[in-house]
CSV table of C-alpha atoms (C1' of nucleotides) in Angstrom, one decimal:
chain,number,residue,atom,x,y,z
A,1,UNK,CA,0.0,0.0,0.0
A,2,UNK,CA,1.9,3.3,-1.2
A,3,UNK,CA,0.0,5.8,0.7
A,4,UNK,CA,-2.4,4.3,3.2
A,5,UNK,CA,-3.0,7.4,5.4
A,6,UNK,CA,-3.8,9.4,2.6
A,7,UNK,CA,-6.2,6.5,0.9
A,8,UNK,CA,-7.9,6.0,4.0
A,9,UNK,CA,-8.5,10.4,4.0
A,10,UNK,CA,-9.9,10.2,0.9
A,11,UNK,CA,-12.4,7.7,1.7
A,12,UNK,CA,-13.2,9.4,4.7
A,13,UNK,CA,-13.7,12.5,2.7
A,14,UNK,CA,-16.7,10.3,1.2
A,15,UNK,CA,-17.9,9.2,4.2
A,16,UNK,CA,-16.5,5.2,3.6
A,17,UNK,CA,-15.0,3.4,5.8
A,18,UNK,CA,-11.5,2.8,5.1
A,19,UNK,CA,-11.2,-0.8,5.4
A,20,UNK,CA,-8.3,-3.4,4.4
A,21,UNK,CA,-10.3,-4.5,0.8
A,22,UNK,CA,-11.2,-0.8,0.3
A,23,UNK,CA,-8.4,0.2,0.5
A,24,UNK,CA,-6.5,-2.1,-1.8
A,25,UNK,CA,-9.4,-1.6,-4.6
A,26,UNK,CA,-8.4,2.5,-4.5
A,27,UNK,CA,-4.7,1.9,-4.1
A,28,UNK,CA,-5.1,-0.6,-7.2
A,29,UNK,CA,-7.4,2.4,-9.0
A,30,UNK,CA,-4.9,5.1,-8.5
A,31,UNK,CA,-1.7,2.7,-9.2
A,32,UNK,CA,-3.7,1.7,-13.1
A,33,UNK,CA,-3.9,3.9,-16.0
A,34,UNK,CA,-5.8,1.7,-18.0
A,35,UNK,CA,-9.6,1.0,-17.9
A,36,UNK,CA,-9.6,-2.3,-16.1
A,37,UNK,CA,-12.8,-4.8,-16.1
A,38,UNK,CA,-13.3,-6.3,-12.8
A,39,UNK,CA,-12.2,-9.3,-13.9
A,40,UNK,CA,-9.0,-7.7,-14.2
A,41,UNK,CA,-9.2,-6.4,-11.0
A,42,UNK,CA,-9.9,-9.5,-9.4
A,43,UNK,CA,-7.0,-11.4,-11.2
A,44,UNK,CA,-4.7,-8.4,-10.7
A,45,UNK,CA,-5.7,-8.8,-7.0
A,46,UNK,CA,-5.0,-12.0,-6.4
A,47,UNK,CA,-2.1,-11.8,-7.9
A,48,UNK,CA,-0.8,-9.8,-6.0
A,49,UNK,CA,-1.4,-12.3,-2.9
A,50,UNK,CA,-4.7,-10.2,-2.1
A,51,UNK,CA,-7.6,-12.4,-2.8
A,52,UNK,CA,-10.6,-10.6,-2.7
A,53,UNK,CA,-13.9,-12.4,-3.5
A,54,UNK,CA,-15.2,-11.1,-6.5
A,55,UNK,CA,-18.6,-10.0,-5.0
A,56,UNK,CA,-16.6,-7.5,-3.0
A,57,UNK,CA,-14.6,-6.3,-6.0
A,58,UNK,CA,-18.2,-5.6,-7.5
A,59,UNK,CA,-20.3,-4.3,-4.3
A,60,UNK,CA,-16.7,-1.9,-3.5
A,61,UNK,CA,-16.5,-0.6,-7.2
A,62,UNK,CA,-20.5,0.0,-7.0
A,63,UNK,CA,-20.0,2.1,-4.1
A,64,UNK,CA,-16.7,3.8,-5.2
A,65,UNK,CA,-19.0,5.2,-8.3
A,66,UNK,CA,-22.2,6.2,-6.2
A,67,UNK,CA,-19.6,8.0,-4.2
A,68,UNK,CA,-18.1,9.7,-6.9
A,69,UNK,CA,-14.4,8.2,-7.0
A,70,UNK,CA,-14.6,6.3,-9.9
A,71,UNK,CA,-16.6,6.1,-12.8
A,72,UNK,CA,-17.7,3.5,-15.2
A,73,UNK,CA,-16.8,3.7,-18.8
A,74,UNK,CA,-19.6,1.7,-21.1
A,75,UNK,CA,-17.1,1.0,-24.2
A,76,UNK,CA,-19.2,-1.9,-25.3
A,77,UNK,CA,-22.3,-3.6,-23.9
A,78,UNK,CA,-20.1,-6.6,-22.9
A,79,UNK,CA,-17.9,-5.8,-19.7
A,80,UNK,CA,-18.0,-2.9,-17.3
A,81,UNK,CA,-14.4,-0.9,-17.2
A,82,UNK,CA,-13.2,1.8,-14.2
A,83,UNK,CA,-11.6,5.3,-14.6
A,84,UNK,CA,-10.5,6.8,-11.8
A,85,UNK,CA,-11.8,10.2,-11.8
A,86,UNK,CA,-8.7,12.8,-12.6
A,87,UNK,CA,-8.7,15.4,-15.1
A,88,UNK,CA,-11.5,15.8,-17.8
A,89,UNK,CA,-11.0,13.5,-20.7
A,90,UNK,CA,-12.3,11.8,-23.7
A,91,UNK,CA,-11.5,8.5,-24.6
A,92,UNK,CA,-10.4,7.2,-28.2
A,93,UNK,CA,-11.2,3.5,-28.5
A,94,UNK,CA,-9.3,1.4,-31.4
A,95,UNK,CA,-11.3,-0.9,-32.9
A,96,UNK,CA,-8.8,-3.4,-33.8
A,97,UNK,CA,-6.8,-3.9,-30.8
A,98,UNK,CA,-9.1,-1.9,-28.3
A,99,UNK,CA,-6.3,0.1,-26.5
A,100,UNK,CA,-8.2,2.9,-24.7
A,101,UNK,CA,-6.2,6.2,-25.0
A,102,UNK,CA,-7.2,9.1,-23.2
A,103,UNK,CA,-7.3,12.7,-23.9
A,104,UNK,CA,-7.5,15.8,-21.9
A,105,UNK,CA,-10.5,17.6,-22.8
A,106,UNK,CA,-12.2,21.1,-21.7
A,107,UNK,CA,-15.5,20.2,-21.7
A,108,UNK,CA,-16.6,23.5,-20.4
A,109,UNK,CA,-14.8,25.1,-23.5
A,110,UNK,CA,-16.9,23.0,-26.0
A,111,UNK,CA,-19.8,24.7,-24.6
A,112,UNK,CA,-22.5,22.3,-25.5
A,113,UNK,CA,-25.8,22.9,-24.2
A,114,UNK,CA,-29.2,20.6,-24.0
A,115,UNK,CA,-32.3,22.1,-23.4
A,116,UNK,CA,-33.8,19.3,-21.8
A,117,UNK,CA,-31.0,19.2,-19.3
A,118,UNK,CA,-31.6,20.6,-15.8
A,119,UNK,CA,-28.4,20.0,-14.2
A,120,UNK,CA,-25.3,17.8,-15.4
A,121,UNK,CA,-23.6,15.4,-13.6
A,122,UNK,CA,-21.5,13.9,-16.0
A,123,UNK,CA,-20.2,14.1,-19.7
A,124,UNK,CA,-18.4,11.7,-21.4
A,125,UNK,CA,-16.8,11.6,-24.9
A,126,UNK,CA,-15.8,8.5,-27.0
A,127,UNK,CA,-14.1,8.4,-30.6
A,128,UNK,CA,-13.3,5.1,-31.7
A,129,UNK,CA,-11.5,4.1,-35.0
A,130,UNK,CA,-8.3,2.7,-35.8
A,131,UNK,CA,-5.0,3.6,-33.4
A,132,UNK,CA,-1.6,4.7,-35.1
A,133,UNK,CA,0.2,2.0,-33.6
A,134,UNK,CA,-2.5,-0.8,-35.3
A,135,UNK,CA,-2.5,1.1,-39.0
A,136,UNK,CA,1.3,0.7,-38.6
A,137,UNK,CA,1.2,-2.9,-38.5
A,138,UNK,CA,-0.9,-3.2,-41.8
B,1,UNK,CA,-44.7,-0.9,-44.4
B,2,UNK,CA,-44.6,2.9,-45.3
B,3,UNK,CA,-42.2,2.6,-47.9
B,4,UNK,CA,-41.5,-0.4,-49.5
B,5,UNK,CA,-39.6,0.1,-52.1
B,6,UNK,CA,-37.2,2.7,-50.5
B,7,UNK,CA,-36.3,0.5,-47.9
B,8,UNK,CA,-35.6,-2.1,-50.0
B,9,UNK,CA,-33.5,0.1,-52.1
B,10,UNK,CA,-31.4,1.5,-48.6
B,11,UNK,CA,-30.9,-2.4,-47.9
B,12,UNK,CA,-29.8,-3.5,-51.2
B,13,UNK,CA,-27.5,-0.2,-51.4
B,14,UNK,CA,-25.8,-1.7,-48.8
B,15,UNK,CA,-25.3,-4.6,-49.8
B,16,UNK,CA,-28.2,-6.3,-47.9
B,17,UNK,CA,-30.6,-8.5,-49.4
B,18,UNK,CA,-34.3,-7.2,-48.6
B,19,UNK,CA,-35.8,-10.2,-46.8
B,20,UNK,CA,-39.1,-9.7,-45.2
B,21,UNK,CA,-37.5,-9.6,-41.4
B,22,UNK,CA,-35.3,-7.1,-42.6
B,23,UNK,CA,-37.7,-4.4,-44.0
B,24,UNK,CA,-39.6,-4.9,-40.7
B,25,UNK,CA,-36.6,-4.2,-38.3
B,26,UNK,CA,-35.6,-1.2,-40.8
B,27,UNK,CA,-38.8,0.2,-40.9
B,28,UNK,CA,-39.5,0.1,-37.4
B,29,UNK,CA,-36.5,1.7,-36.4
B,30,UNK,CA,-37.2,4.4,-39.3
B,31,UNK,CA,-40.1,5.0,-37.5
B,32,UNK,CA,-38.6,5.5,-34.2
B,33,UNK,CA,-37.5,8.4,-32.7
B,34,UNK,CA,-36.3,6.8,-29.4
B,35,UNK,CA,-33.2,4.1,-28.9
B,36,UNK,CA,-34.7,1.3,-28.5
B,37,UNK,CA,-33.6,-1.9,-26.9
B,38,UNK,CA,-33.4,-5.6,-28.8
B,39,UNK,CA,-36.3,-6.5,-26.0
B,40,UNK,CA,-38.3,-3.6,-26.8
B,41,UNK,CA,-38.2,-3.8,-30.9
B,42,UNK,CA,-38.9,-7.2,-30.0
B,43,UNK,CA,-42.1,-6.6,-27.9
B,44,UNK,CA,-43.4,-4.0,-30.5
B,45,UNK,CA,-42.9,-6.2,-33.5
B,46,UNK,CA,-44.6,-8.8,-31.9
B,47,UNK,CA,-47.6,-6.6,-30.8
B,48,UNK,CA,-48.1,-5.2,-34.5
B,49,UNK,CA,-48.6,-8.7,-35.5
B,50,UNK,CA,-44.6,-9.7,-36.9
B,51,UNK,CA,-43.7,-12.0,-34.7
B,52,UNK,CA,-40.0,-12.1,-36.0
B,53,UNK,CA,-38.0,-14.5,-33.3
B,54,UNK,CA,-35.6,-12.8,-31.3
B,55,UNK,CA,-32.3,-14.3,-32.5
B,56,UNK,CA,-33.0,-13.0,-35.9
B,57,UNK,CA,-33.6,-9.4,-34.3
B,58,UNK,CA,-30.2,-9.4,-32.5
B,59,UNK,CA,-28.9,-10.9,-36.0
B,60,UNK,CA,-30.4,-8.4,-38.1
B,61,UNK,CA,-29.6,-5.2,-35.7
B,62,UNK,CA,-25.5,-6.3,-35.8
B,63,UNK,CA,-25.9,-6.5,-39.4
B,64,UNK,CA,-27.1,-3.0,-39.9
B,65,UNK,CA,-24.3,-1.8,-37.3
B,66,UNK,CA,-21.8,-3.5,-39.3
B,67,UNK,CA,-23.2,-2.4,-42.6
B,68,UNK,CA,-23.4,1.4,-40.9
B,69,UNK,CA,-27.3,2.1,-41.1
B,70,UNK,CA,-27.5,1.9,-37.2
B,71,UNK,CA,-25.2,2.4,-34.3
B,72,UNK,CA,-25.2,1.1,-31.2
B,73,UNK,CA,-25.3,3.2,-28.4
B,74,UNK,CA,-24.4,1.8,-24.7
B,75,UNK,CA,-25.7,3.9,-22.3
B,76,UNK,CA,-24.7,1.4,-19.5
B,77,UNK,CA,-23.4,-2.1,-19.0
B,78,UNK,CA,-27.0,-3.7,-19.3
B,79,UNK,CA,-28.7,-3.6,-22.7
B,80,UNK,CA,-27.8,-2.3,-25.7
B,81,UNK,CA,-30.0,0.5,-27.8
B,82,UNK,CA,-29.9,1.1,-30.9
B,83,UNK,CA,-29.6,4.7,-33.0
B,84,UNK,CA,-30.4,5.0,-36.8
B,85,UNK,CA,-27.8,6.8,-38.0
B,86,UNK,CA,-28.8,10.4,-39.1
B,87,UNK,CA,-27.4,13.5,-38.2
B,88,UNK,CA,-24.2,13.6,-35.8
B,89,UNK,CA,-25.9,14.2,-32.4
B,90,UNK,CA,-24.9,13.5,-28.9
B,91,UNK,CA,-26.9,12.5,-26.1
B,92,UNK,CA,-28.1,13.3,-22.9
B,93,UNK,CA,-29.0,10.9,-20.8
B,94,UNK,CA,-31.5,11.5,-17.6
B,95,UNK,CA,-30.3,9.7,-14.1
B,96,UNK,CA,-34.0,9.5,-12.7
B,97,UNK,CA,-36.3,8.5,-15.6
B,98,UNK,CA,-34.1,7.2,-18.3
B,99,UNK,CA,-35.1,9.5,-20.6
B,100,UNK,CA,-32.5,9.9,-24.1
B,101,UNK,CA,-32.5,13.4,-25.5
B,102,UNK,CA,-30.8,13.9,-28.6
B,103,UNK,CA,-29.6,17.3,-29.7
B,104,UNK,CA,-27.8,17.5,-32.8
B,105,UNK,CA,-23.8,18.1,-32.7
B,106,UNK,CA,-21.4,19.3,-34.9
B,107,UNK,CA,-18.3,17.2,-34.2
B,108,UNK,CA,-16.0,18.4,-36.5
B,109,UNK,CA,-16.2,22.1,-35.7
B,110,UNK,CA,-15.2,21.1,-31.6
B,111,UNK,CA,-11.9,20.3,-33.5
B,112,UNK,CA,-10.5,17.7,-30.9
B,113,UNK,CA,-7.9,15.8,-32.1
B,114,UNK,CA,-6.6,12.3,-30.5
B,115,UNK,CA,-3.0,11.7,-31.3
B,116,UNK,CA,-3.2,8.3,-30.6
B,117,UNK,CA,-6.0,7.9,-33.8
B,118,UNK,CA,-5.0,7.1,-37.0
B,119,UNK,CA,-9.1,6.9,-38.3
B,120,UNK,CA,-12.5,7.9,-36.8
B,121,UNK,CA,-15.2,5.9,-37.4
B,122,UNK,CA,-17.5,7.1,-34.8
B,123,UNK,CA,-18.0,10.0,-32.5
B,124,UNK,CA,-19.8,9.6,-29.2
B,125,UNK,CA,-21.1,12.2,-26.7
B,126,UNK,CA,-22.9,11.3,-23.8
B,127,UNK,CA,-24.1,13.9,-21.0
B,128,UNK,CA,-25.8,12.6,-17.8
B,129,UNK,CA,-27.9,14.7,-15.2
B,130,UNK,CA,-31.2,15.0,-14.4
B,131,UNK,CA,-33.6,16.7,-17.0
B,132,UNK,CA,-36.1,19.3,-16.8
B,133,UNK,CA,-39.5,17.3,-16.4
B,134,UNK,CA,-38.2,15.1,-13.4
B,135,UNK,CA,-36.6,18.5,-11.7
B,136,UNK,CA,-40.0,20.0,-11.8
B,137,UNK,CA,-41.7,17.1,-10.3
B,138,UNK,CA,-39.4,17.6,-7.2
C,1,DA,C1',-36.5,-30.3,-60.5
C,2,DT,C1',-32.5,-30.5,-57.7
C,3,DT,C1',-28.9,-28.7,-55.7
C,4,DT,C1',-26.8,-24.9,-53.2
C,5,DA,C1',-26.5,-21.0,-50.6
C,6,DT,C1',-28.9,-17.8,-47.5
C,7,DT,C1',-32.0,-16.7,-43.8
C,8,DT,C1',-34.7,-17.6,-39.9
C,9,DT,C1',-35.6,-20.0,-35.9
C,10,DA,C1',-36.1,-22.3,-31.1
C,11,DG,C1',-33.8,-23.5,-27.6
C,12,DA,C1',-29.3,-24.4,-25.3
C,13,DA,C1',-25.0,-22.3,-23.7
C,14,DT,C1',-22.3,-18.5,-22.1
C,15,DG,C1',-20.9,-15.1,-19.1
C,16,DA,C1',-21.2,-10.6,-16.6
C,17,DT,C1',-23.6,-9.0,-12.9
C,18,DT,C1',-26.8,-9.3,-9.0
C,19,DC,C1',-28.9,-11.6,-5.2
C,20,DT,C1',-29.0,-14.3,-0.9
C,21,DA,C1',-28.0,-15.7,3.3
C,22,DA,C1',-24.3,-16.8,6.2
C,23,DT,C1',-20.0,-15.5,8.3
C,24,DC,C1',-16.7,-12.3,9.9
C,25,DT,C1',-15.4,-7.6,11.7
C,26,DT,C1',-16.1,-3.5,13.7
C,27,DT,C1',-18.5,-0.3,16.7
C,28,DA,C1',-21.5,0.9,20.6
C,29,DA,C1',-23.7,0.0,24.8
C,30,DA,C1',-24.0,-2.0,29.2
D,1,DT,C1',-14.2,-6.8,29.2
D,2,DT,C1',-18.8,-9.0,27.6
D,3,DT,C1',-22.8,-8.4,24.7
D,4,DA,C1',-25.5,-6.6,21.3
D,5,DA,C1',-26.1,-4.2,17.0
D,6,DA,C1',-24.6,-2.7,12.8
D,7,DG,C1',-21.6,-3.0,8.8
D,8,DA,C1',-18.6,-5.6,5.5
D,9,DT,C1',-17.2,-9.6,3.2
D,10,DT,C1',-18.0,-13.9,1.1
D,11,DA,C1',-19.3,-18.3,-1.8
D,12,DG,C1',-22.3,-19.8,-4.5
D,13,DA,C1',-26.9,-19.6,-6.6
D,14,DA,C1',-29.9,-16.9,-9.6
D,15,DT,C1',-30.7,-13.7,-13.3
D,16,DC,C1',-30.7,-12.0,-17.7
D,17,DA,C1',-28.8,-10.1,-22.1
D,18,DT,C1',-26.4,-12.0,-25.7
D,19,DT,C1',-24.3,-15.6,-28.5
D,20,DC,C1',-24.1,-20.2,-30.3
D,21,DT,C1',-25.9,-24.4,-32.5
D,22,DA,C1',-28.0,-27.1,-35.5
D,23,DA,C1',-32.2,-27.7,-37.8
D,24,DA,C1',-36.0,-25.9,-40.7
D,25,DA,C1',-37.5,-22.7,-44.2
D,26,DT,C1',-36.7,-19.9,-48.0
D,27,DA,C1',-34.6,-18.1,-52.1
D,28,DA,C1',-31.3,-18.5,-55.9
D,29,DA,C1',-28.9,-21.1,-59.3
D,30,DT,C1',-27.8,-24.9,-62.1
DNA sequence: ATTTATTTTAGAATGATTCTAATCTTTAAA
DNA sequence: TTTAAAGATTAGAATCATTCTAAAATAAAT
């Protein structure tokens, strides 16, 4: 565990409970710059010697998005992937080898509006196509 | 069937034979302002007196994906819905009732560029929050 | 007509997620 | 400290959208 005292603050902050599985689900989550599925998670995990069951890794995730630490990225109706919540971005999804590369983006500067909307909670952008590194390959 | 023989020309333009099955499914979703699910289309086929089965619904949908004349859109990790593909639009997406709002976009002039893309295919925009009607009811 | 390819179909199989009910852990009260 | 109550974790069963399979129906081609 890098930082416990400050892991344990921020879920605190959120009004969790910073216990031992907690814990190591928000350490893994800030240590993991891709868009894991749980089952990579859970693998990851118990790799690591920490075996989690996966109903945890599921319930723990759940509650990390209701409380607005994480957030779930819907590439494909298939698995569910986790992005911690950092800076703003989009996301560019290659169809061939599906490598998720993310972008820094001002949303506020695109200024897009919807009437219907009342209040906005979140906003999420997706390109997908072909990555640089996959048309190379051709 | 409103029009026959334009459907059948849209299919066949894409290289789609114009079975029976398929001029339902295309018509219904021409006639459809909302994104429906497979279950839904389904359920509505079935009540106008087509009783197509399901399989050849979730067959027929991925074929129009793949030949471009829908798109998928995944709103969460549950079911897919399906778009017809018209003008570039995002979406906004309602947290209490569900609700899809589309509002049309113009992608190219927000001029965001991924470095890691080599092609774009597709362009999503989602926005999340809580819309007008269901703020009023509070 | 007869073969050949294509499409549709019902139902089984798959697999991600949720549910359930029991166990373990922490907190609070006595 | 004990005891009780609340909260967290767990294994495995249940659910449910989707895909697979193999057969039946339809259309196209020889």
């Amino acid at each position: 565990m890098k930082d416990y005292p400050q892991l344990a603050e921020t879920l605190k902050s959120k009004g969790i409970k910073p216990s031992l599985q907690r814990l190591l689900l928000l350490n893994y989550m800030h240590g993991c710059n891709m868009h894991p599925t749980v089952e990579r998670i859970y693998e990851d995990l118990a790799a690591q010697g920490h075996a989690l069951s996966k109903a945890t890794v599921y319930n723990t995730l759940t509650l990390f998005v209701q409380k607005g630490l994480l957030r779930v990225v819907n590439l494909d109706h298939n698995e569910a992937r986790y992005d911690v919540l950092a800076v703003d971005h989009g996301h560019f999804v290659c169809d061939k080898c599906g490598a998720i590369y993310d972008e820094p983006i001002d949303f506020d500067k695109l200024n897009l509006v919807f009437p219907e909307a009342a209040s906005v909670r979140q906003r999420d952008l997706f390109y997908r196509g072909v990555c640089k590194r996959c048309r190379s390959k051709e």
